[in-house]
Amino acid sequence: MIDLKKINNTSLLEFKKLYELYEQAFPEVERRNYDILLELVEKENLMNFSAIMFNQEIVGLLVFWNFEDFIFVEHFAIFENMRNTNLGSKTIEYFLDKHKGKNIVGEIEHPTNEINIRRKKFYQKYGFEVVDENYIQPTYSKYGNGIPLLLLAKEKMTKKEIENCKKIIRKEVYKCEE
């Protein structure tokens, strides 16, 4: 059975294991500086740095932000040795069921290679649709350029809702000044 365990103590072994997955699964430009992540995990109430649990074993990481009008999924990864075992599907099903009635929003890379094509199809299988093809993920640091990604959402959104959603993500998740 899938469950999520929020981690807010960075001295725990669970955090260290999840941080290793975070570093392995996401390129440097798509993740936070270690010290900033530590502070957010311990102090940011809107952010959920969660261990994906299956039969009391950590199988992955789900980082999401619970805003008033939507949930933003920032990072989602299953440990490499546990991929292709339906744990990703079970996690998405669990997460969608747990957050019924609230729109779920996330970012993915453009489908330019086999892995990214599979990732897009995976989310589409669960009803996610691209709401912004020209979305730029802000940089996690003050240096460098944003990353062109696709913005996905589980529910239909008006242009105004999309713009408001992006504004909240930029301000709260990426700490960008408008």
GROMACS .gro file of C-alpha atoms in nm, residues 23-116:
model
   94
   23GLU     CA    1   2.050   1.448  -0.673
   24GLN     CA    2   2.044   1.137  -0.895
   25ALA     CA    3   1.702   1.193  -1.051
   26PHE     CA    4   1.719   1.564  -1.129
   27PRO     CA    5   1.987   1.765  -1.310
   28GLU     CA    6   2.153   2.041  -1.111
   29VAL     CA    7   1.957   2.316  -1.289
   30GLU     CA    8   1.630   2.150  -1.179
   31ARG     CA    9   1.705   2.131  -0.808
   32ARG     CA   10   1.774   2.358  -0.516
   33ASN     CA   11   2.098   2.437  -0.339
   34TYR     CA   12   2.140   2.194  -0.046
   35ASP     CA   13   2.131   2.461   0.228
   36ILE     CA   14   1.821   2.626   0.083
   37LEU     CA   15   1.648   2.289   0.057
   38LEU     CA   16   1.732   2.212   0.423
   39GLU     CA   17   1.575   2.537   0.534
   40LEU     CA   18   1.261   2.484   0.325
   41VAL     CA   19   1.214   2.125   0.444
   42GLU     CA   20   1.235   2.233   0.807
   43LYS     CA   21   1.046   2.565   0.792
   44GLU     CA   22   0.823   2.600   0.483
   45ASN     CA   23   0.466   2.498   0.570
   46LEU     CA   24   0.336   2.505   0.211
   47MET     CA   25   0.604   2.263   0.091
   48ASN     CA   26   0.571   1.890   0.146
   49PHE     CA   27   0.901   1.703   0.107
   50SER     CA   28   0.760   1.352   0.126
   51ALA     CA   29   0.889   0.999   0.121
   52ILE     CA   30   0.680   0.769  -0.097
   53MET     CA   31   0.626   0.463   0.119
   54PHE     CA   32   0.528   0.117  -0.004
   55ASN     CA   33   0.485  -0.153   0.261
   56GLN     CA   34   0.678   0.066   0.510
   57GLU     CA   35   0.976   0.099   0.270
   58ILE     CA   36   1.089   0.425   0.108
   59VAL     CA   37   1.050   0.383  -0.268
   60GLY     CA   38   1.058   0.743  -0.388
   61LEU     CA   39   1.026   1.115  -0.338
   62LEU     CA   40   0.733   1.350  -0.393
   63VAL     CA   41   0.781   1.723  -0.334
   64PHE     CA   42   0.466   1.929  -0.364
   65TRP     CA   43   0.330   2.267  -0.259
   66ASN     CA   44  -0.026   2.288  -0.126
   67PHE     CA   45  -0.171   2.624  -0.229
   68GLU     CA   46  -0.528   2.743  -0.175
   69ASP     CA   47  -0.646   2.683  -0.533
   70PHE     CA   48  -0.409   2.411  -0.655
   71ILE     CA   49  -0.127   2.175  -0.567
   72PHE     CA   50   0.204   2.217  -0.747
   73VAL     CA   51   0.412   1.900  -0.785
   74GLU     CA   52   0.774   2.014  -0.793
   75HIS     CA   53   0.959   1.680  -0.792
   76PHE     CA   54   0.847   1.318  -0.831
   77ALA     CA   55   1.090   1.027  -0.856
   78ILE     CA   56   1.103   0.657  -0.780
   79PHE     CA   57   1.434   0.492  -0.689
   80GLU     CA   58   1.595   0.354  -1.004
   81ASN     CA   59   1.597  -0.008  -0.884
   82MET     CA   60   1.221   0.015  -0.819
   83ARG     CA   61   1.115   0.173  -1.148
   84ASN     CA   62   0.892  -0.015  -1.394
   85THR     CA   63   0.711  -0.185  -1.105
   86ASN     CA   64   0.395   0.033  -1.119
   87LEU     CA   65   0.499   0.226  -0.808
   88GLY     CA   66   0.480   0.554  -1.002
   89SER     CA   67   0.127   0.471  -1.117
   90LYS     CA   68   0.023   0.363  -0.769
   91THR     CA   69   0.164   0.686  -0.627
   92ILE     CA   70  -0.020   0.907  -0.879
   93GLU     CA   71  -0.346   0.718  -0.820
   94TYR     CA   72  -0.305   0.754  -0.442
   95PHE     CA   73  -0.214   1.124  -0.472
   96LEU     CA   74  -0.505   1.207  -0.704
   97ASP     CA   75  -0.750   1.022  -0.480
   98LYS     CA   76  -0.618   1.195  -0.168
   99HIS     CA   77  -0.649   1.539  -0.331
  100LYS     CA   78  -0.982   1.501  -0.514
  101GLY     CA   79  -1.142   1.834  -0.588
  102LYS     CA   80  -0.814   2.024  -0.608
  103ASN     CA   81  -0.629   2.090  -0.933
  104ILE     CA   82  -0.284   1.932  -0.955
  105VAL     CA   83  -0.021   2.122  -1.157
  106GLY     CA   84   0.331   2.019  -1.257
  107GLU     CA   85   0.617   2.071  -1.499
  108ILE     CA   86   0.776   1.826  -1.743
  109GLU     CA   87   1.042   1.849  -2.011
  110HIS     CA   88   0.938   1.886  -2.373
  111PRO     CA   89   0.899   1.541  -2.535
  112THR     CA   90   1.225   1.547  -2.732
  113ASN     CA   91   1.352   1.200  -2.637
  114GLU     CA   92   1.205   0.860  -2.550
  115ILE     CA   93   1.211   0.913  -2.172
  116ASN     CA   94   1.037   1.251  -2.196
   0.00000   0.00000   0.00000
